[in-house]
Amino acid sequence: MKRLNSQMQQDGAPLELILLIRTLLAGCKEISFRVSQGALAGVLGSTLSENVQGETQKKLDVISNQILKDILKESGYVKAISSEEEDDVVPCHPDGKYLVSFDPLDGSSNTEINSLIGTIFSIAHAPQWMEPDDPAAFLQPGSQMVAAGYVLYGPSTMLAMTTGKGTHIYTLDKTHGGFLLTHPNIQVPEQTAEFSINASNQRHWEQPIQNYVADLLAGTEGPREKNYNMRWVAAMVGDIHRLLCRGGIFMYPYDKRDPGKPGKLRLLYEANPMAFLMEQAGGLASTGEGRIMEVMPEEIHQRVPVIIGSKDEVEACLSYYD
Ligand code: F6P
Ligand code: MN
């Protein structure tokens, strides 16, 4: 089975990017080991602090963030990082060529129930003019990413990644510590009969999503003329993995609760990397108003509405916005 390294070379990734990704993944393998230890290592449960987003930090959020931060800072390949668990940009090496944004442990509330969690990351070029602690360097649209992916800590530890030449899925072989290419060049089915949304927020949704989901729920008797099924992992990384494997549509739409919060998911280290993976696999990713990867970020923890998945279904959903 092909190894990650040779696939990245075949896809034309520059050497320094390959080395950076390998470094990042070394950190993810350590996270994979730590999360698998669970209660035995006393790493479950919450800390007493909140992150900048006002979410209670889990112990594993903090541990995972520290692992990735340390390994990337030491590497020399990275000029600065932005993380869900860091209020501000973290300066790394002044000559580093890349910027890395990550969610160290997406879906971390699932740690308590031994369910899916993962690390999401995106990588862009560091503009030469930037100082390592300048957050403005991160305010590039997602279309500028040079690589993105996630590592899913499930029954198997799996990596989905793109360097802009298709989306490939790898499985960690824990006997020798390598990621092996198990699902090359995946293509998300264009049609689906499966959707994901947190229905408990229904009363807050904007009207196009109200109308769209009502039509899905109407099944064969409604305008969509088929019955849909619903799934919700409560970890974006788990839901997107399912979509990459068998199609579907996932939505965390804009809702009317808080005008200051246009959606729940963060652009730099959740929406953009998943959008890149999805587009490279033939799917679509939109805010409802436009392509996620064209949103110009205004701050590093910016949130966006997310409508992502199988091409025909995302287009059907977007038609409700016309
Ligand atoms: O990181 C935010 C996140 O945990 C996503 O991974 C997930 O899709 C979503 O929030 C779950 O939201 P909710 O708590 O509304 O189910
Ligand atoms: Mn997250």
mmCIF file of C-alpha atoms and ligand atoms in Angstrom:
data_model
loop_
_atom_site.group_PDB
_atom_site.id
_atom_site.type_symbol
_atom_site.label_atom_id
_atom_site.label_comp_id
_atom_site.label_asym_id
_atom_site.label_seq_id
_atom_site.Cartn_x
_atom_site.Cartn_y
_atom_site.Cartn_z
ATOM 1 C CA MET A 1 0.000 0.000 0.000
ATOM 2 C CA LYS A 2 1.255 3.439 -0.878
ATOM 3 C CA ARG A 3 2.661 5.656 1.850
ATOM 4 C CA LEU A 4 1.724 9.253 2.494
ATOM 5 C CA ASN A 5 5.142 10.495 1.465
ATOM 6 C CA SER A 6 5.063 9.047 -2.024
ATOM 7 C CA GLN A 7 1.506 10.279 -2.609
ATOM 8 C CA MET A 8 2.488 13.819 -1.590
ATOM 9 C CA GLN A 9 5.502 13.654 -3.925
ATOM 10 C CA GLN A 10 3.339 12.363 -6.752
ATOM 11 C CA ASP A 11 0.951 15.269 -6.165
ATOM 12 C CA GLY A 12 3.878 17.678 -6.594
ATOM 13 C CA ALA A 13 4.026 19.008 -3.024
ATOM 14 C CA PRO A 14 7.275 20.909 -2.337
ATOM 15 C CA LEU A 15 9.764 19.228 -0.004
ATOM 16 C CA GLU A 16 9.391 21.761 2.780
ATOM 17 C CA LEU A 17 5.605 21.369 2.767
ATOM 18 C CA ILE A 18 5.984 17.591 2.931
ATOM 19 C CA LEU A 19 8.329 17.936 5.898
ATOM 20 C CA LEU A 20 5.931 20.308 7.625
ATOM 21 C CA ILE A 21 2.989 17.937 7.129
ATOM 22 C CA ARG A 22 5.030 15.018 8.455
ATOM 23 C CA THR A 23 5.909 17.068 11.524
ATOM 24 C CA LEU A 24 2.288 18.017 12.100
ATOM 25 C CA LEU A 25 1.232 14.388 11.731
ATOM 26 C CA ALA A 26 3.868 13.270 14.228
ATOM 27 C CA GLY A 27 1.991 15.498 16.685
ATOM 28 C CA CYS A 28 -1.324 13.950 15.642
ATOM 29 C CA LYS A 29 0.039 10.447 16.257
ATOM 30 C CA GLU A 30 0.909 11.516 19.783
ATOM 31 C CA ILE A 31 -2.607 12.930 20.214
ATOM 32 C CA SER A 32 -4.001 9.651 18.868
ATOM 33 C CA PHE A 33 -2.071 7.782 21.561
ATOM 34 C CA ARG A 34 -3.091 10.206 24.334
ATOM 35 C CA VAL A 35 -6.798 10.072 23.473
ATOM 36 C CA SER A 36 -6.700 6.289 23.285
ATOM 37 C CA GLN A 37 -5.376 6.184 26.878
ATOM 38 C CA GLY A 38 -8.549 7.984 28.037
ATOM 39 C CA ALA A 39 -9.500 7.457 31.648
ATOM 40 C CA LEU A 40 -6.371 5.348 32.265
ATOM 41 C CA ALA A 41 -4.210 8.444 31.886
ATOM 42 C CA GLY A 42 -6.626 10.772 33.668
ATOM 43 C CA VAL A 43 -6.963 12.963 30.583
ATOM 44 C CA LEU A 44 -10.763 13.068 30.343
ATOM 45 C CA GLY A 45 -12.948 15.863 31.712
ATOM 46 C CA SER A 46 -12.776 19.634 31.750
ATOM 47 C CA THR A 47 -10.257 22.219 32.865
ATOM 48 C CA LEU A 48 -11.400 25.197 34.883
ATOM 49 C CA SER A 49 -10.825 27.597 31.982
ATOM 50 C CA GLU A 50 -12.646 28.734 28.849
ATOM 51 C CA ASN A 51 -11.096 29.401 25.438
ATOM 52 C CA VAL A 52 -11.454 32.729 23.614
ATOM 53 C CA GLN A 53 -14.717 31.486 22.101
ATOM 54 C CA GLY A 54 -16.280 31.087 25.552
ATOM 55 C CA GLU A 55 -16.229 27.275 25.392
ATOM 56 C CA THR A 56 -15.106 25.227 28.387
ATOM 57 C CA GLN A 57 -11.751 23.659 27.592
ATOM 58 C CA LYS A 58 -11.398 19.924 28.015
ATOM 59 C CA LYS A 59 -8.107 18.594 29.347
ATOM 60 C CA LEU A 60 -7.544 16.904 25.999
ATOM 61 C CA ASP A 61 -8.125 20.228 24.147
ATOM 62 C CA VAL A 62 -5.270 21.740 26.119
ATOM 63 C CA ILE A 63 -2.980 18.692 25.780
ATOM 64 C CA SER A 64 -3.579 18.411 22.024
ATOM 65 C CA ASN A 65 -3.002 22.128 21.506
ATOM 66 C CA GLN A 66 0.265 21.979 23.433
ATOM 67 C CA ILE A 67 1.525 18.968 21.462
ATOM 68 C CA LEU A 68 0.894 20.634 18.098
ATOM 69 C CA LYS A 69 2.163 24.017 19.210
ATOM 70 C CA ASP A 70 5.444 22.597 20.551
ATOM 71 C CA ILE A 71 6.181 20.416 17.545
ATOM 72 C CA LEU A 72 5.395 23.138 14.999
ATOM 73 C CA LYS A 73 7.350 25.801 16.867
ATOM 74 C CA GLU A 74 10.426 23.575 16.996
ATOM 75 C CA SER A 75 10.220 22.564 13.342
ATOM 76 C CA GLY A 76 11.439 25.807 11.772
ATOM 77 C CA TYR A 77 8.984 25.406 8.851
ATOM 78 C CA VAL A 78 6.257 27.563 10.377
ATOM 79 C CA LYS A 79 6.193 31.323 10.805
ATOM 80 C CA ALA A 80 3.098 31.430 12.989
ATOM 81 C CA ILE A 81 0.122 29.375 14.049
ATOM 82 C CA SER A 82 -3.467 30.157 14.904
ATOM 83 C CA SER A 83 -5.424 27.698 17.000
ATOM 84 C CA GLU A 84 -8.930 27.392 18.339
ATOM 85 C CA GLU A 85 -7.382 27.141 21.803
ATOM 86 C CA GLU A 86 -5.146 30.237 21.530
ATOM 87 C CA ASP A 87 -6.569 33.751 21.903
ATOM 88 C CA ASP A 88 -3.913 35.232 19.626
ATOM 89 C CA VAL A 89 -1.588 34.200 16.854
ATOM 90 C CA VAL A 90 1.421 32.251 18.186
ATOM 91 C CA PRO A 91 4.715 33.392 16.611
ATOM 92 C CA CYS A 92 7.051 30.523 15.657
ATOM 93 C CA HIS A 93 10.144 30.883 13.440
ATOM 94 C CA PRO A 94 10.955 34.203 11.678
ATOM 95 C CA ASP A 95 12.102 32.338 8.522
ATOM 96 C CA GLY A 96 9.247 29.825 8.490
ATOM 97 C CA LYS A 97 7.547 29.658 5.092
ATOM 98 C CA TYR A 98 4.118 28.560 6.234
ATOM 99 C CA LEU A 99 1.169 29.509 8.407
ATOM 100 C CA VAL A 100 -0.770 26.712 10.090
ATOM 101 C CA SER A 101 -4.278 27.040 11.524
ATOM 102 C CA PHE A 102 -5.766 24.193 13.513
ATOM 103 C CA ASP A 103 -8.548 22.954 15.713
ATOM 104 C CA PRO A 104 -6.461 20.622 17.914
ATOM 105 C CA LEU A 105 -9.386 18.488 19.067
ATOM 106 C CA ASP A 106 -12.646 18.979 17.226
ATOM 107 C CA GLY A 107 -15.727 17.558 18.915
ATOM 108 C CA SER A 108 -13.929 17.287 22.247
ATOM 109 C CA SER A 109 -17.171 16.881 24.207
ATOM 110 C CA ASN A 110 -17.272 13.429 22.574
ATOM 111 C CA THR A 111 -14.236 12.386 24.642
ATOM 112 C CA GLU A 112 -16.563 11.697 27.578
ATOM 113 C CA ILE A 113 -18.545 9.142 25.547
ATOM 114 C CA ASN A 114 -15.597 7.564 23.702
ATOM 115 C CA SER A 115 -16.948 8.820 20.394
ATOM 116 C CA LEU A 116 -15.422 10.459 17.310
ATOM 117 C CA ILE A 117 -13.005 13.365 17.657
ATOM 118 C CA GLY A 118 -10.261 14.721 15.434
ATOM 119 C CA THR A 119 -7.670 17.357 14.577
ATOM 120 C CA ILE A 120 -8.435 19.744 11.673
ATOM 121 C CA PHE A 121 -5.729 21.828 9.984
ATOM 122 C CA SER A 122 -5.054 24.180 7.111
ATOM 123 C CA ILE A 123 -1.741 25.436 5.738
ATOM 124 C CA ALA A 124 -1.032 28.602 3.738
ATOM 125 C CA HIS A 125 2.069 30.474 2.634
ATOM 126 C CA ALA A 126 3.361 33.047 5.108
ATOM 127 C CA PRO A 127 3.543 36.409 3.358
ATOM 128 C CA GLN A 128 7.165 37.622 3.385
ATOM 129 C CA TRP A 129 6.242 41.029 4.752
ATOM 130 C CA MET A 130 4.679 39.682 7.918
ATOM 131 C CA GLU A 131 6.057 39.757 11.413
ATOM 132 C CA PRO A 132 5.571 36.337 13.052
ATOM 133 C CA ASP A 133 2.987 37.706 15.477
ATOM 134 C CA ASP A 134 0.949 39.652 12.907
ATOM 135 C CA PRO A 135 -2.606 38.243 12.766
ATOM 136 C CA ALA A 136 -3.189 40.064 9.447
ATOM 137 C CA ALA A 137 -1.130 37.386 7.672
ATOM 138 C CA PHE A 138 -3.867 34.840 8.452
ATOM 139 C CA LEU A 139 -6.561 36.966 6.854
ATOM 140 C CA GLN A 140 -6.326 35.260 3.467
ATOM 141 C CA PRO A 141 -9.270 33.601 1.724
ATOM 142 C CA GLY A 142 -9.342 29.793 1.855
ATOM 143 C CA SER A 143 -8.561 29.651 -1.869
ATOM 144 C CA GLN A 144 -4.951 30.456 -0.832
ATOM 145 C CA MET A 145 -4.518 27.232 1.197
ATOM 146 C CA VAL A 146 -1.727 24.945 0.003
ATOM 147 C CA ALA A 147 -2.888 21.948 2.044
ATOM 148 C CA ALA A 148 -5.652 20.987 4.443
ATOM 149 C CA GLY A 149 -6.879 17.945 6.217
ATOM 150 C CA TYR A 150 -8.017 16.232 9.363
ATOM 151 C CA VAL A 151 -6.964 13.290 11.476
ATOM 152 C CA LEU A 152 -9.939 11.339 12.802
ATOM 153 C CA TYR A 153 -9.401 9.468 16.074
ATOM 154 C CA GLY A 154 -11.954 6.693 15.672
ATOM 155 C CA PRO A 155 -11.818 2.892 15.672
ATOM 156 C CA SER A 156 -9.003 3.505 13.180
ATOM 157 C CA THR A 157 -6.938 6.686 13.116
ATOM 158 C CA MET A 158 -7.461 8.111 9.645
ATOM 159 C CA LEU A 159 -6.080 11.084 7.763
ATOM 160 C CA ALA A 160 -7.984 12.890 4.998
ATOM 161 C CA MET A 161 -5.776 15.341 3.182
ATOM 162 C CA THR A 162 -5.430 17.446 0.073
ATOM 163 C CA THR A 163 -2.542 19.429 -1.349
ATOM 164 C CA GLY A 164 -4.790 20.610 -4.176
ATOM 165 C CA LYS A 165 -4.514 17.445 -6.299
ATOM 166 C CA GLY A 166 -7.519 15.492 -5.083
ATOM 167 C CA THR A 167 -8.513 14.295 -1.622
ATOM 168 C CA HIS A 168 -6.910 11.119 -0.329
ATOM 169 C CA ILE A 169 -7.696 9.147 2.814
ATOM 170 C CA TYR A 170 -5.002 7.259 4.701
ATOM 171 C CA THR A 171 -5.164 4.873 7.650
ATOM 172 C CA LEU A 172 -2.558 4.897 10.404
ATOM 173 C CA ASP A 173 -0.829 1.546 10.648
ATOM 174 C CA LYS A 174 -0.010 1.523 14.335
ATOM 175 C CA THR A 175 2.393 -1.385 13.947
ATOM 176 C CA HIS A 176 4.957 0.858 12.234
ATOM 177 C CA GLY A 177 3.485 4.348 12.655
ATOM 178 C CA GLY A 178 2.952 5.159 8.968
ATOM 179 C CA PHE A 179 -0.127 6.546 7.215
ATOM 180 C CA LEU A 180 -1.022 4.220 4.319
ATOM 181 C CA LEU A 181 -3.172 5.251 1.381
ATOM 182 C CA THR A 182 -6.395 3.291 1.765
ATOM 183 C CA HIS A 183 -8.852 5.513 -0.179
ATOM 184 C CA PRO A 184 -7.094 7.306 -3.060
ATOM 185 C CA ASN A 185 -8.695 10.222 -4.864
ATOM 186 C CA ILE A 186 -12.102 9.916 -3.308
ATOM 187 C CA GLN A 187 -15.185 11.214 -5.098
ATOM 188 C CA VAL A 188 -18.196 12.241 -3.051
ATOM 189 C CA PRO A 189 -21.420 10.923 -4.641
ATOM 190 C CA GLU A 190 -23.261 13.863 -6.224
ATOM 191 C CA GLN A 191 -26.623 12.722 -4.923
ATOM 192 C CA THR A 192 -27.640 11.714 -1.446
ATOM 193 C CA ALA A 193 -30.593 10.960 0.790
ATOM 194 C CA GLU A 194 -28.836 11.789 4.079
ATOM 195 C CA PHE A 195 -28.605 15.123 5.887
ATOM 196 C CA SER A 196 -26.971 16.449 9.071
ATOM 197 C CA ILE A 197 -28.115 19.433 11.088
ATOM 198 C CA ASN A 198 -28.642 20.104 14.783
ATOM 199 C CA ALA A 199 -32.441 20.141 14.712
ATOM 200 C CA SER A 200 -32.681 21.535 18.240
ATOM 201 C CA ASN A 201 -31.788 24.933 16.737
ATOM 202 C CA GLN A 202 -34.655 24.857 14.262
ATOM 203 C CA ARG A 203 -36.536 27.818 15.715
ATOM 204 C CA HIS A 204 -33.460 30.006 15.211
ATOM 205 C CA TRP A 205 -32.681 29.053 11.585
ATOM 206 C CA GLU A 206 -32.996 31.557 8.787
ATOM 207 C CA GLN A 207 -35.950 31.049 6.430
ATOM 208 C CA PRO A 208 -34.216 29.305 3.480
ATOM 209 C CA ILE A 209 -32.965 26.528 5.798
ATOM 210 C CA GLN A 210 -36.397 26.256 7.463
ATOM 211 C CA ASN A 211 -37.971 25.723 4.030
ATOM 212 C CA TYR A 212 -35.278 23.366 2.774
ATOM 213 C CA VAL A 213 -35.314 21.071 5.823
ATOM 214 C CA ALA A 214 -39.127 21.058 5.874
ATOM 215 C CA ASP A 215 -39.054 19.760 2.287
ATOM 216 C CA LEU A 216 -36.519 17.044 3.218
ATOM 217 C CA LEU A 217 -38.705 15.944 6.112
ATOM 218 C CA ALA A 218 -41.761 15.773 3.837
ATOM 219 C CA GLY A 219 -40.117 12.763 2.140
ATOM 220 C CA THR A 220 -41.768 11.129 -0.854
ATOM 221 C CA GLU A 221 -44.862 13.278 -0.391
ATOM 222 C CA GLY A 222 -42.885 16.548 -0.564
ATOM 223 C CA PRO A 223 -41.306 18.386 -3.497
ATOM 224 C CA ARG A 224 -38.034 16.394 -3.193
ATOM 225 C CA GLU A 225 -39.990 13.158 -3.749
ATOM 226 C CA LYS A 226 -37.745 10.908 -1.682
ATOM 227 C CA ASN A 227 -37.277 9.900 1.951
ATOM 228 C CA TYR A 228 -34.208 11.275 3.726
ATOM 229 C CA ASN A 229 -32.305 9.909 6.706
ATOM 230 C CA MET A 230 -30.553 12.056 9.319
ATOM 231 C CA ARG A 231 -27.203 11.723 11.178
ATOM 232 C CA TRP A 232 -25.433 14.011 13.696
ATOM 233 C CA VAL A 233 -22.082 13.079 15.273
ATOM 234 C CA ALA A 234 -21.655 16.440 17.102
ATOM 235 C CA ALA A 235 -18.072 16.540 15.859
ATOM 236 C CA MET A 236 -17.718 18.172 12.460
ATOM 237 C CA VAL A 237 -14.750 15.948 11.725
ATOM 238 C CA GLY A 238 -16.930 12.822 12.122
ATOM 239 C CA ASP A 239 -19.784 14.185 10.026
ATOM 240 C CA ILE A 240 -17.471 15.339 7.225
ATOM 241 C CA HIS A 241 -15.692 11.990 7.228
ATOM 242 C CA ARG A 242 -19.036 10.271 6.658
ATOM 243 C CA LEU A 243 -19.797 12.692 3.806
ATOM 244 C CA LEU A 244 -16.437 12.019 2.148
ATOM 245 C CA CYS A 245 -17.025 8.259 2.438
ATOM 246 C CA ARG A 246 -20.642 8.020 1.284
ATOM 247 C CA GLY A 247 -22.048 11.479 0.521
ATOM 248 C CA GLY A 248 -24.600 13.620 2.329
ATOM 249 C CA ILE A 249 -25.186 17.237 3.238
ATOM 250 C CA PHE A 250 -24.032 18.868 6.487
ATOM 251 C CA MET A 251 -25.311 22.237 7.647
ATOM 252 C CA TYR A 252 -24.440 24.563 10.490
ATOM 253 C CA PRO A 253 -26.321 27.524 9.064
ATOM 254 C CA TYR A 254 -26.554 31.129 10.053
ATOM 255 C CA ASP A 255 -29.178 31.458 12.758
ATOM 256 C CA LYS A 256 -30.892 34.422 14.337
ATOM 257 C CA ARG A 257 -29.772 33.947 17.952
ATOM 258 C CA ASP A 258 -26.847 36.326 18.012
ATOM 259 C CA PRO A 259 -26.179 38.763 15.149
ATOM 260 C CA GLY A 260 -22.525 38.811 16.257
ATOM 261 C CA LYS A 261 -22.215 35.064 15.551
ATOM 262 C CA PRO A 262 -22.806 34.253 11.887
ATOM 263 C CA GLY A 263 -22.834 30.500 12.425
ATOM 264 C CA LYS A 264 -21.005 28.317 14.925
ATOM 265 C CA LEU A 265 -18.078 26.927 12.989
ATOM 266 C CA ARG A 266 -14.815 28.800 12.619
ATOM 267 C CA LEU A 267 -13.631 29.768 9.148
ATOM 268 C CA LEU A 268 -9.856 29.306 9.428
ATOM 269 C CA TYR A 269 -9.588 25.934 11.096
ATOM 270 C CA GLU A 270 -12.972 24.259 10.575
ATOM 271 C CA ALA A 271 -14.901 25.545 7.540
ATOM 272 C CA ASN A 272 -12.009 26.288 5.147
ATOM 273 C CA PRO A 273 -10.092 23.014 5.490
ATOM 274 C CA MET A 274 -13.288 20.965 5.189
ATOM 275 C CA ALA A 275 -14.355 23.054 2.172
ATOM 276 C CA PHE A 276 -10.992 22.387 0.478
ATOM 277 C CA LEU A 277 -11.255 18.624 1.113
ATOM 278 C CA MET A 278 -14.869 18.569 -0.094
ATOM 279 C CA GLU A 279 -14.241 20.561 -3.280
ATOM 280 C CA GLN A 280 -11.220 18.414 -4.110
ATOM 281 C CA ALA A 281 -13.511 15.375 -3.771
ATOM 282 C CA GLY A 282 -16.130 16.811 -6.151
ATOM 283 C CA GLY A 283 -18.460 18.273 -3.519
ATOM 284 C CA LEU A 284 -19.441 21.855 -2.699
ATOM 285 C CA ALA A 285 -19.079 24.124 0.339
ATOM 286 C CA SER A 286 -21.054 27.352 0.714
ATOM 287 C CA THR A 287 -22.122 29.854 3.335
ATOM 288 C CA GLY A 288 -25.519 30.115 1.644
ATOM 289 C CA GLU A 289 -24.376 33.292 -0.019
ATOM 290 C CA GLY A 290 -21.148 32.180 -1.655
ATOM 291 C CA ARG A 291 -18.235 29.774 -1.713
ATOM 292 C CA ILE A 292 -16.686 29.319 1.754
ATOM 293 C CA MET A 293 -13.172 29.431 0.289
ATOM 294 C CA GLU A 294 -13.798 32.939 -1.045
ATOM 295 C CA VAL A 295 -14.767 34.475 2.281
ATOM 296 C CA MET A 296 -12.230 37.149 3.227
ATOM 297 C CA PRO A 297 -11.566 36.627 6.960
ATOM 298 C CA GLU A 298 -11.732 39.665 9.211
ATOM 299 C CA GLU A 299 -10.325 37.995 12.313
ATOM 300 C CA ILE A 300 -8.696 34.679 13.121
ATOM 301 C CA HIS A 301 -11.595 33.200 15.097
ATOM 302 C CA GLN A 302 -14.281 34.349 12.664
ATOM 303 C CA ARG A 303 -17.348 32.138 12.356
ATOM 304 C CA VAL A 304 -19.233 31.329 9.155
ATOM 305 C CA PRO A 305 -22.401 29.483 8.173
ATOM 306 C CA VAL A 306 -21.563 26.115 6.581
ATOM 307 C CA ILE A 307 -23.531 24.163 3.970
ATOM 308 C CA ILE A 308 -21.307 21.392 2.614
ATOM 309 C CA GLY A 309 -21.437 18.043 0.881
ATOM 310 C CA SER A 310 -22.768 16.241 -2.177
ATOM 311 C CA LYS A 311 -22.898 18.575 -5.167
ATOM 312 C CA ASP A 312 -26.512 18.162 -6.259
ATOM 313 C CA GLU A 313 -27.855 18.326 -2.702
ATOM 314 C CA VAL A 314 -25.882 21.463 -1.797
ATOM 315 C CA GLU A 315 -27.123 23.069 -5.007
ATOM 316 C CA ALA A 316 -30.684 22.068 -4.107
ATOM 317 C CA CYS A 317 -30.267 23.676 -0.680
ATOM 318 C CA LEU A 318 -28.770 26.842 -2.165
ATOM 319 C CA SER A 319 -31.730 27.200 -4.538
ATOM 320 C CA TYR A 320 -33.806 28.074 -1.438
ATOM 321 C CA TYR A 321 -31.634 31.192 -1.015
ATOM 322 C CA ASP A 322 -32.461 32.526 -4.512
HETATM 323 O O1 F6P B 1 -16.250 22.635 16.957
HETATM 324 C C1 F6P B 1 -17.586 22.916 16.973
HETATM 325 C C2 F6P B 1 -18.429 21.675 16.960
HETATM 326 O O2 F6P B 1 -18.134 20.845 18.070
HETATM 327 C C3 F6P B 1 -18.364 20.835 15.686
HETATM 328 O O3 F6P B 1 -17.353 19.888 15.692
HETATM 329 C C4 F6P B 1 -19.730 20.206 15.629
HETATM 330 O O4 F6P B 1 -20.146 19.943 14.307
HETATM 331 C C5 F6P B 1 -20.600 21.231 16.291
HETATM 332 O O5 F6P B 1 -19.766 22.093 17.042
HETATM 333 C C6 F6P B 1 -21.602 20.584 17.197
HETATM 334 O O6 F6P B 1 -22.507 21.538 17.567
HETATM 335 P P1 F6P B 1 -23.736 21.264 18.550
HETATM 336 O O7 F6P B 1 -23.177 21.437 19.920
HETATM 337 O O8 F6P B 1 -24.709 22.318 18.178
HETATM 338 O O9 F6P B 1 -24.221 19.883 18.296
HETATM 339 MN MN MN B 2 -14.128 22.226 16.495
#
